[in-house]
Amino acid sequence: MNLNQFKSIEVINISYGLTANTVNYEMISDITFSIIPGEITLITGPEASTNSTLLSIASGMLQPDQGDVFINNNKLKLMSDAELDQFHQQSSGFIFQSFNLSNELTLLDNLLLSNSYGLSLSREYAVKIAQKSLDIVKLGDKSRYYPGELSENERQRAAMAKAIVRRPEYLFADEPTRHLTPQEIKMFIDIFKFIAHEQNGTVVISSQDRRLIQYADSMITLEGGRIMKTYESYRERRVMA
């Protein structure tokens, strides 16, 4: 890896714990790693909650108890709530395990709501973008359906459409493939590859789905709250090989 290459995310000496009955259980202990744009980075390990917590910290959705996180050279601790909100709404997409879809809105309106923050778009253009995102995940014919009318794998695909509707520079995904068939996983991988490899974006996935390992350019393996293995710039090493 080129040591002078720009790092889109830097996580430095972070720790995070949960407190229960006055006893502190440290989920993450003194972890440091860097993520560069243009790669798919997989966070994995035997403890799903730890993987998800690290993803939340790396994305700025959760603050660590100790240590620092830099995104695009900006220290998150120094950013205001408004600045963090702007990053999450305008530059990043997040696929949540819970899908994060409003049951009171159709799929199209869920995407239109995501596309309304901070953007001055005509409704006609906003609908066009939202419909295109649904088409990408093969849900274009169900834009008027409500989430409760869909199967789990369809809601998973709808969550992907919502995450990419703003064409994010950063895409974070928490267990995005556990409800998917092999064919649907291929669709998701194609989207991840397009954002990372074609648009030089940053894709970070937290997952225990071992089917994703073969597609990861970089991989962080956690165990007991610590990094056990790190493969950085894996794609570059594949090319060199």
PDB file of C-alpha atoms in Angstrom:
ATOM      1  CA  MET A   1       0.000   0.000   0.000  1.00  0.00           C
ATOM      2  CA  ASN A   2       1.186   3.509  -0.762  1.00  0.00           C
ATOM      3  CA  LEU A   3       1.743   5.003   2.697  1.00  0.00           C
ATOM      4  CA  ASN A   4       1.112   8.474   1.333  1.00  0.00           C
ATOM      5  CA  GLN A   5      -2.311   7.505   0.006  1.00  0.00           C
ATOM      6  CA  PHE A   6      -5.227   9.531   1.307  1.00  0.00           C
ATOM      7  CA  LYS A   7      -7.095   7.848   4.153  1.00  0.00           C
ATOM      8  CA  SER A   8     -10.831   8.459   4.077  1.00  0.00           C
ATOM      9  CA  ILE A   9     -11.294   7.089   7.623  1.00  0.00           C
ATOM     10  CA  GLU A  10      -8.760   6.830  10.429  1.00  0.00           C
ATOM     11  CA  VAL A  11      -9.595   5.142  13.731  1.00  0.00           C
ATOM     12  CA  ILE A  12      -6.954   5.770  16.389  1.00  0.00           C
ATOM     13  CA  ASN A  13      -6.694   3.972  19.736  1.00  0.00           C
ATOM     14  CA  ILE A  14     -10.431   3.752  20.293  1.00  0.00           C
ATOM     15  CA  SER A  15     -12.110   1.939  23.164  1.00  0.00           C
ATOM     16  CA  TYR A  16     -15.784   1.526  23.900  1.00  0.00           C
ATOM     17  CA  GLY A  17     -17.635  -0.219  26.705  1.00  0.00           C
ATOM     18  CA  LEU A  18     -21.106  -0.857  28.007  1.00  0.00           C
ATOM     19  CA  THR A  19     -22.018  -0.392  31.659  1.00  0.00           C
ATOM     20  CA  ALA A  20     -24.431  -2.806  33.335  1.00  0.00           C
ATOM     21  CA  ASN A  21     -25.086  -2.903  37.086  1.00  0.00           C
ATOM     22  CA  THR A  22     -22.093  -0.571  37.652  1.00  0.00           C
ATOM     23  CA  VAL A  23     -19.756  -3.045  35.918  1.00  0.00           C
ATOM     24  CA  ASN A  24     -18.067  -1.896  32.715  1.00  0.00           C
ATOM     25  CA  TYR A  25     -17.806  -4.442  29.904  1.00  0.00           C
ATOM     26  CA  GLU A  26     -15.297  -3.281  27.321  1.00  0.00           C
ATOM     27  CA  MET A  27     -16.568  -4.238  23.873  1.00  0.00           C
ATOM     28  CA  ILE A  28     -13.720  -2.581  21.958  1.00  0.00           C
ATOM     29  CA  SER A  29     -10.222  -2.102  23.338  1.00  0.00           C
ATOM     30  CA  ASP A  30      -7.462   0.109  21.886  1.00  0.00           C
ATOM     31  CA  ILE A  31      -8.218  -0.405  18.189  1.00  0.00           C
ATOM     32  CA  THR A  32      -6.403   1.435  15.396  1.00  0.00           C
ATOM     33  CA  PHE A  33      -6.841   1.085  11.637  1.00  0.00           C
ATOM     34  CA  SER A  34      -7.155   3.123   8.428  1.00  0.00           C
ATOM     35  CA  ILE A  35      -9.526   2.850   5.486  1.00  0.00           C
ATOM     36  CA  ILE A  36      -8.673   4.218   2.056  1.00  0.00           C
ATOM     37  CA  PRO A  37     -11.134   5.160  -0.691  1.00  0.00           C
ATOM     38  CA  GLY A  38     -11.662   2.855  -3.615  1.00  0.00           C
ATOM     39  CA  GLU A  39     -11.895  -0.301  -1.522  1.00  0.00           C
ATOM     40  CA  ILE A  40     -14.542  -2.508   0.065  1.00  0.00           C
ATOM     41  CA  THR A  41     -13.575  -2.971   3.709  1.00  0.00           C
ATOM     42  CA  LEU A  42     -15.111  -5.836   5.674  1.00  0.00           C
ATOM     43  CA  ILE A  43     -15.319  -5.808   9.486  1.00  0.00           C
ATOM     44  CA  THR A  44     -15.922  -9.343  10.716  1.00  0.00           C
ATOM     45  CA  GLY A  45     -15.486 -11.628  13.694  1.00  0.00           C
ATOM     46  CA  PRO A  46     -17.390 -14.014  15.991  1.00  0.00           C
ATOM     47  CA  GLU A  47     -19.169 -11.256  17.966  1.00  0.00           C
ATOM     48  CA  ALA A  48     -21.742  -9.568  15.738  1.00  0.00           C
ATOM     49  CA  SER A  49     -22.501  -6.802  18.230  1.00  0.00           C
ATOM     50  CA  THR A  50     -18.823  -5.830  18.424  1.00  0.00           C
ATOM     51  CA  ASN A  51     -18.558  -5.701  14.629  1.00  0.00           C
ATOM     52  CA  SER A  52     -21.648  -3.486  14.455  1.00  0.00           C
ATOM     53  CA  THR A  53     -20.380  -1.210  17.228  1.00  0.00           C
ATOM     54  CA  LEU A  54     -17.078  -0.663  15.446  1.00  0.00           C
ATOM     55  CA  LEU A  55     -18.931   0.149  12.228  1.00  0.00           C
ATOM     56  CA  SER A  56     -21.086   2.693  14.078  1.00  0.00           C
ATOM     57  CA  ILE A  57     -17.994   4.333  15.560  1.00  0.00           C
ATOM     58  CA  ALA A  58     -16.137   4.398  12.218  1.00  0.00           C
ATOM     59  CA  SER A  59     -19.146   6.060  10.574  1.00  0.00           C
ATOM     60  CA  GLY A  60     -19.564   8.700  13.267  1.00  0.00           C
ATOM     61  CA  MET A  61     -22.930   7.338  14.357  1.00  0.00           C
ATOM     62  CA  LEU A  62     -21.489   6.468  17.786  1.00  0.00           C
ATOM     63  CA  GLN A  63     -18.784   8.220  19.799  1.00  0.00           C
ATOM     64  CA  PRO A  64     -16.030   6.066  21.373  1.00  0.00           C
ATOM     65  CA  ASP A  65     -15.237   6.360  25.077  1.00  0.00           C
ATOM     66  CA  GLN A  66     -11.570   6.919  24.241  1.00  0.00           C
ATOM     67  CA  GLY A  67      -9.574   7.621  21.096  1.00  0.00           C
ATOM     68  CA  ASP A  68     -10.276   9.542  17.912  1.00  0.00           C
ATOM     69  CA  VAL A  69     -11.971   9.014  14.570  1.00  0.00           C
ATOM     70  CA  PHE A  70     -11.103  11.115  11.516  1.00  0.00           C
ATOM     71  CA  ILE A  71     -13.292  11.175   8.406  1.00  0.00           C
ATOM     72  CA  ASN A  72     -11.862  13.024   5.425  1.00  0.00           C
ATOM     73  CA  ASN A  73      -9.211  14.437   7.807  1.00  0.00           C
ATOM     74  CA  ASN A  74     -11.888  15.904  10.102  1.00  0.00           C
ATOM     75  CA  LYS A  75     -11.742  14.867  13.753  1.00  0.00           C
ATOM     76  CA  LEU A  76     -15.281  13.856  14.649  1.00  0.00           C
ATOM     77  CA  LYS A  77     -14.954  15.020  18.265  1.00  0.00           C
ATOM     78  CA  LEU A  78     -14.428  18.562  17.001  1.00  0.00           C
ATOM     79  CA  MET A  79     -17.414  18.531  14.663  1.00  0.00           C
ATOM     80  CA  SER A  80     -20.706  20.038  15.794  1.00  0.00           C
ATOM     81  CA  ASP A  81     -23.915  18.020  15.761  1.00  0.00           C
ATOM     82  CA  ALA A  82     -24.997  20.042  12.731  1.00  0.00           C
ATOM     83  CA  GLU A  83     -21.772  19.206  10.870  1.00  0.00           C
ATOM     84  CA  LEU A  84     -22.114  15.504  11.685  1.00  0.00           C
ATOM     85  CA  ASP A  85     -25.735  15.549  10.561  1.00  0.00           C
ATOM     86  CA  GLN A  86     -24.697  17.204   7.315  1.00  0.00           C
ATOM     87  CA  PHE A  87     -22.097  14.480   6.696  1.00  0.00           C
ATOM     88  CA  HIS A  88     -24.586  11.699   7.398  1.00  0.00           C
ATOM     89  CA  GLN A  89     -27.328  13.250   5.303  1.00  0.00           C
ATOM     90  CA  GLN A  90     -25.326  14.494   2.336  1.00  0.00           C
ATOM     91  CA  SER A  91     -22.158  12.399   2.019  1.00  0.00           C
ATOM     92  CA  SER A  92     -22.939   8.993   3.484  1.00  0.00           C
ATOM     93  CA  GLY A  93     -25.472   6.202   3.295  1.00  0.00           C
ATOM     94  CA  PHE A  94     -26.118   3.624   6.001  1.00  0.00           C
ATOM     95  CA  ILE A  95     -27.798   0.228   5.660  1.00  0.00           C
ATOM     96  CA  PHE A  96     -29.175  -0.648   9.086  1.00  0.00           C
ATOM     97  CA  GLN A  97     -29.943  -4.154  10.339  1.00  0.00           C
ATOM     98  CA  SER A  98     -33.457  -2.947  11.174  1.00  0.00           C
ATOM     99  CA  PHE A  99     -33.848  -1.635   7.577  1.00  0.00           C
ATOM    100  CA  ASN A 100     -34.767   1.857   8.917  1.00  0.00           C
ATOM    101  CA  LEU A 101     -37.885   2.148   6.759  1.00  0.00           C
ATOM    102  CA  SER A 102     -40.995   4.032   7.830  1.00  0.00           C
ATOM    103  CA  ASN A 103     -43.967   1.661   7.753  1.00  0.00           C
ATOM    104  CA  GLU A 104     -46.322   4.613   7.214  1.00  0.00           C
ATOM    105  CA  LEU A 105     -44.694   5.539   3.900  1.00  0.00           C
ATOM    106  CA  THR A 106     -44.468   3.768   0.567  1.00  0.00           C
ATOM    107  CA  LEU A 107     -41.025   2.727  -0.651  1.00  0.00           C
ATOM    108  CA  LEU A 108     -40.947   5.701  -2.994  1.00  0.00           C
ATOM    109  CA  ASP A 109     -41.874   8.128  -0.214  1.00  0.00           C
ATOM    110  CA  ASN A 110     -39.253   6.571   2.088  1.00  0.00           C
ATOM    111  CA  LEU A 111     -36.622   7.403  -0.507  1.00  0.00           C
ATOM    112  CA  LEU A 112     -38.057  10.845  -1.193  1.00  0.00           C
ATOM    113  CA  LEU A 113     -37.845  11.610   2.528  1.00  0.00           C
ATOM    114  CA  SER A 114     -34.166  10.656   2.553  1.00  0.00           C
ATOM    115  CA  ASN A 115     -33.575  12.798  -0.520  1.00  0.00           C
ATOM    116  CA  SER A 116     -35.247  15.881   0.946  1.00  0.00           C
ATOM    117  CA  TYR A 117     -32.617  16.781   3.560  1.00  0.00           C
ATOM    118  CA  GLY A 118     -30.447  19.689   2.502  1.00  0.00           C
ATOM    119  CA  LEU A 119     -31.228  19.419  -1.199  1.00  0.00           C
ATOM    120  CA  SER A 120     -33.289  21.732  -3.372  1.00  0.00           C
ATOM    121  CA  LEU A 121     -34.711  19.320  -5.918  1.00  0.00           C
ATOM    122  CA  SER A 122     -37.869  19.549  -7.915  1.00  0.00           C
ATOM    123  CA  ARG A 123     -40.314  16.786  -6.995  1.00  0.00           C
ATOM    124  CA  GLU A 124     -40.125  15.472 -10.552  1.00  0.00           C
ATOM    125  CA  TYR A 125     -36.337  15.074 -10.366  1.00  0.00           C
ATOM    126  CA  ALA A 126     -36.433  13.676  -6.820  1.00  0.00           C
ATOM    127  CA  VAL A 127     -38.971  11.044  -7.901  1.00  0.00           C
ATOM    128  CA  LYS A 128     -36.785  10.168 -10.898  1.00  0.00           C
ATOM    129  CA  ILE A 129     -33.742   9.581  -8.665  1.00  0.00           C
ATOM    130  CA  ALA A 130     -35.739   7.572  -6.125  1.00  0.00           C
ATOM    131  CA  GLN A 131     -37.319   5.415  -8.821  1.00  0.00           C
ATOM    132  CA  LYS A 132     -33.886   4.774 -10.360  1.00  0.00           C
ATOM    133  CA  SER A 133     -32.557   3.555  -6.999  1.00  0.00           C
ATOM    134  CA  LEU A 134     -35.510   1.182  -6.656  1.00  0.00           C
ATOM    135  CA  ASP A 135     -34.918  -0.045 -10.200  1.00  0.00           C
ATOM    136  CA  ILE A 136     -31.287  -0.832  -9.340  1.00  0.00           C
ATOM    137  CA  VAL A 137     -32.368  -3.207  -6.551  1.00  0.00           C
ATOM    138  CA  LYS A 138     -35.160  -4.721  -8.686  1.00  0.00           C
ATOM    139  CA  LEU A 139     -37.988  -3.086  -6.735  1.00  0.00           C
ATOM    140  CA  GLY A 140     -39.063  -0.575  -9.345  1.00  0.00           C
ATOM    141  CA  ASP A 141     -42.443  -2.252  -9.733  1.00  0.00           C
ATOM    142  CA  LYS A 142     -43.105  -2.031  -5.988  1.00  0.00           C
ATOM    143  CA  SER A 143     -42.480   1.675  -5.445  1.00  0.00           C
ATOM    144  CA  ARG A 144     -46.052   2.145  -4.169  1.00  0.00           C
ATOM    145  CA  TYR A 145     -45.842  -0.762  -1.719  1.00  0.00           C
ATOM    146  CA  TYR A 146     -45.456  -0.237   2.021  1.00  0.00           C
ATOM    147  CA  PRO A 147     -42.582  -1.980   3.875  1.00  0.00           C
ATOM    148  CA  GLY A 148     -45.034  -4.221   5.717  1.00  0.00           C
ATOM    149  CA  GLU A 149     -46.199  -5.619   2.375  1.00  0.00           C
ATOM    150  CA  LEU A 150     -42.717  -6.838   1.477  1.00  0.00           C
ATOM    151  CA  SER A 151     -40.699  -9.927   2.339  1.00  0.00           C
ATOM    152  CA  GLU A 152     -37.555  -9.599   4.466  1.00  0.00           C
ATOM    153  CA  ASN A 153     -35.232  -9.830   1.500  1.00  0.00           C
ATOM    154  CA  GLU A 154     -37.279  -7.170  -0.315  1.00  0.00           C
ATOM    155  CA  ARG A 155     -37.041  -4.877   2.723  1.00  0.00           C
ATOM    156  CA  GLN A 156     -33.281  -5.499   2.719  1.00  0.00           C
ATOM    157  CA  ARG A 157     -33.123  -4.407  -0.907  1.00  0.00           C
ATOM    158  CA  ALA A 158     -35.283  -1.386  -0.115  1.00  0.00           C
ATOM    159  CA  ALA A 159     -32.812  -0.459   2.646  1.00  0.00           C
ATOM    160  CA  MET A 160     -30.021  -0.553   0.053  1.00  0.00           C
ATOM    161  CA  ALA A 161     -32.046   1.679  -2.284  1.00  0.00           C
ATOM    162  CA  LYS A 162     -32.571   4.172   0.534  1.00  0.00           C
ATOM    163  CA  ALA A 163     -28.859   4.155   1.370  1.00  0.00           C
ATOM    164  CA  ILE A 164     -27.739   4.874  -2.195  1.00  0.00           C
ATOM    165  CA  VAL A 165     -30.461   7.305  -3.277  1.00  0.00           C
ATOM    166  CA  ARG A 166     -28.208  10.305  -2.602  1.00  0.00           C
ATOM    167  CA  ARG A 167     -25.245   8.710  -4.418  1.00  0.00           C
ATOM    168  CA  PRO A 168     -23.109   8.645  -1.249  1.00  0.00           C
ATOM    169  CA  GLU A 169     -19.349   9.023  -1.165  1.00  0.00           C
ATOM    170  CA  TYR A 170     -19.320   6.825   1.951  1.00  0.00           C
ATOM    171  CA  LEU A 171     -21.500   3.713   2.285  1.00  0.00           C
ATOM    172  CA  PHE A 172     -21.749   1.864   5.602  1.00  0.00           C
ATOM    173  CA  ALA A 173     -23.609  -1.452   5.789  1.00  0.00           C
ATOM    174  CA  ASP A 174     -24.489  -3.460   8.912  1.00  0.00           C
ATOM    175  CA  GLU A 175     -25.179  -7.141   8.098  1.00  0.00           C
ATOM    176  CA  PRO A 176     -26.588  -6.189   4.685  1.00  0.00           C
ATOM    177  CA  THR A 177     -26.759  -9.683   3.161  1.00  0.00           C
ATOM    178  CA  ARG A 178     -28.134 -12.049   5.792  1.00  0.00           C
ATOM    179  CA  HIS A 179     -31.643 -12.047   4.256  1.00  0.00           C
ATOM    180  CA  LEU A 180     -30.466 -12.331   0.656  1.00  0.00           C
ATOM    181  CA  THR A 181     -30.281 -15.109  -1.885  1.00  0.00           C
ATOM    182  CA  PRO A 182     -26.967 -15.678  -3.743  1.00  0.00           C
ATOM    183  CA  GLN A 183     -28.378 -13.810  -6.745  1.00  0.00           C
ATOM    184  CA  GLU A 184     -29.365 -10.841  -4.568  1.00  0.00           C
ATOM    185  CA  ILE A 185     -25.941 -10.844  -2.901  1.00  0.00           C
ATOM    186  CA  LYS A 186     -24.382 -10.551  -6.360  1.00  0.00           C
ATOM    187  CA  MET A 187     -26.566  -7.472  -6.935  1.00  0.00           C
ATOM    188  CA  PHE A 188     -25.358  -5.901  -3.679  1.00  0.00           C
ATOM    189  CA  ILE A 189     -21.719  -6.711  -4.451  1.00  0.00           C
ATOM    190  CA  ASP A 190     -22.069  -5.039  -7.842  1.00  0.00           C
ATOM    191  CA  ILE A 191     -23.345  -1.893  -6.092  1.00  0.00           C
ATOM    192  CA  PHE A 192     -20.528  -1.984  -3.535  1.00  0.00           C
ATOM    193  CA  LYS A 193     -17.960  -2.443  -6.308  1.00  0.00           C
ATOM    194  CA  PHE A 194     -19.413   0.399  -8.362  1.00  0.00           C
ATOM    195  CA  ILE A 195     -19.238   2.858  -5.452  1.00  0.00           C
ATOM    196  CA  ALA A 196     -15.754   1.765  -4.349  1.00  0.00           C
ATOM    197  CA  HIS A 197     -13.974   0.760  -7.545  1.00  0.00           C
ATOM    198  CA  GLU A 198     -15.676   2.933 -10.159  1.00  0.00           C
ATOM    199  CA  GLN A 199     -16.455   6.055  -8.113  1.00  0.00           C
ATOM    200  CA  ASN A 200     -13.490   5.780  -5.697  1.00  0.00           C
ATOM    201  CA  GLY A 201     -15.896   5.861  -2.767  1.00  0.00           C
ATOM    202  CA  THR A 202     -15.537   4.306   0.665  1.00  0.00           C
ATOM    203  CA  VAL A 203     -17.520   1.142   1.448  1.00  0.00           C
ATOM    204  CA  VAL A 204     -17.402  -0.360   4.943  1.00  0.00           C
ATOM    205  CA  ILE A 205     -19.376  -3.502   5.778  1.00  0.00           C
ATOM    206  CA  SER A 206     -19.914  -5.183   9.148  1.00  0.00           C
ATOM    207  CA  SER A 207     -20.894  -8.815   8.639  1.00  0.00           C
ATOM    208  CA  GLN A 208     -20.485 -12.409   9.740  1.00  0.00           C
ATOM    209  CA  ASP A 209     -21.536 -13.571   6.267  1.00  0.00           C
ATOM    210  CA  ARG A 210     -18.473 -15.447   5.072  1.00  0.00           C
ATOM    211  CA  ARG A 211     -19.713 -15.227   1.488  1.00  0.00           C
ATOM    212  CA  LEU A 212     -18.508 -11.613   1.505  1.00  0.00           C
ATOM    213  CA  ILE A 213     -14.878 -12.371   2.305  1.00  0.00           C
ATOM    214  CA  GLN A 214     -13.950 -13.135  -1.295  1.00  0.00           C
ATOM    215  CA  TYR A 215     -15.180  -9.686  -2.360  1.00  0.00           C
ATOM    216  CA  ALA A 216     -13.420  -7.647   0.336  1.00  0.00           C
ATOM    217  CA  ASP A 217     -10.426  -5.546  -0.685  1.00  0.00           C
ATOM    218  CA  SER A 218      -9.465  -4.964   2.958  1.00  0.00           C
ATOM    219  CA  MET A 219     -10.555  -6.942   6.003  1.00  0.00           C
ATOM    220  CA  ILE A 220     -10.526  -6.322   9.757  1.00  0.00           C
ATOM    221  CA  THR A 221     -11.102  -9.375  11.961  1.00  0.00           C
ATOM    222  CA  LEU A 222     -12.156  -8.757  15.560  1.00  0.00           C
ATOM    223  CA  GLU A 223     -12.113 -11.111  18.511  1.00  0.00           C
ATOM    224  CA  GLY A 224     -12.576 -10.247  22.168  1.00  0.00           C
ATOM    225  CA  GLY A 225     -12.828  -6.557  21.338  1.00  0.00           C
ATOM    226  CA  ARG A 226      -9.427  -6.447  19.647  1.00  0.00           C
ATOM    227  CA  ILE A 227      -8.154  -6.710  16.085  1.00  0.00           C
ATOM    228  CA  MET A 228      -6.785 -10.196  15.501  1.00  0.00           C
ATOM    229  CA  LYS A 229      -6.010  -9.844  11.796  1.00  0.00           C
ATOM    230  CA  THR A 230      -5.908  -6.928   9.374  1.00  0.00           C
ATOM    231  CA  TYR A 231      -5.469  -7.189   5.622  1.00  0.00           C
ATOM    232  CA  GLU A 232      -4.977  -3.691   4.277  1.00  0.00           C
ATOM    233  CA  SER A 233      -5.084  -2.823   0.590  1.00  0.00           C
ATOM    234  CA  TYR A 234      -5.949  -6.434  -0.180  1.00  0.00           C
ATOM    235  CA  ARG A 235      -7.096  -5.542  -3.705  1.00  0.00           C
ATOM    236  CA  GLU A 236      -3.751  -3.920  -4.494  1.00  0.00           C
ATOM    237  CA  ARG A 237      -1.954  -7.075  -3.368  1.00  0.00           C
ATOM    238  CA  ARG A 238      -4.241  -9.175  -5.571  1.00  0.00           C
ATOM    239  CA  VAL A 239      -3.366  -7.000  -8.594  1.00  0.00           C
ATOM    240  CA  MET A 240       0.358  -7.253  -7.824  1.00  0.00           C
ATOM    241  CA  ALA A 241       0.047 -11.041  -7.529  1.00  0.00           C
TER     242      ALA A 241
END
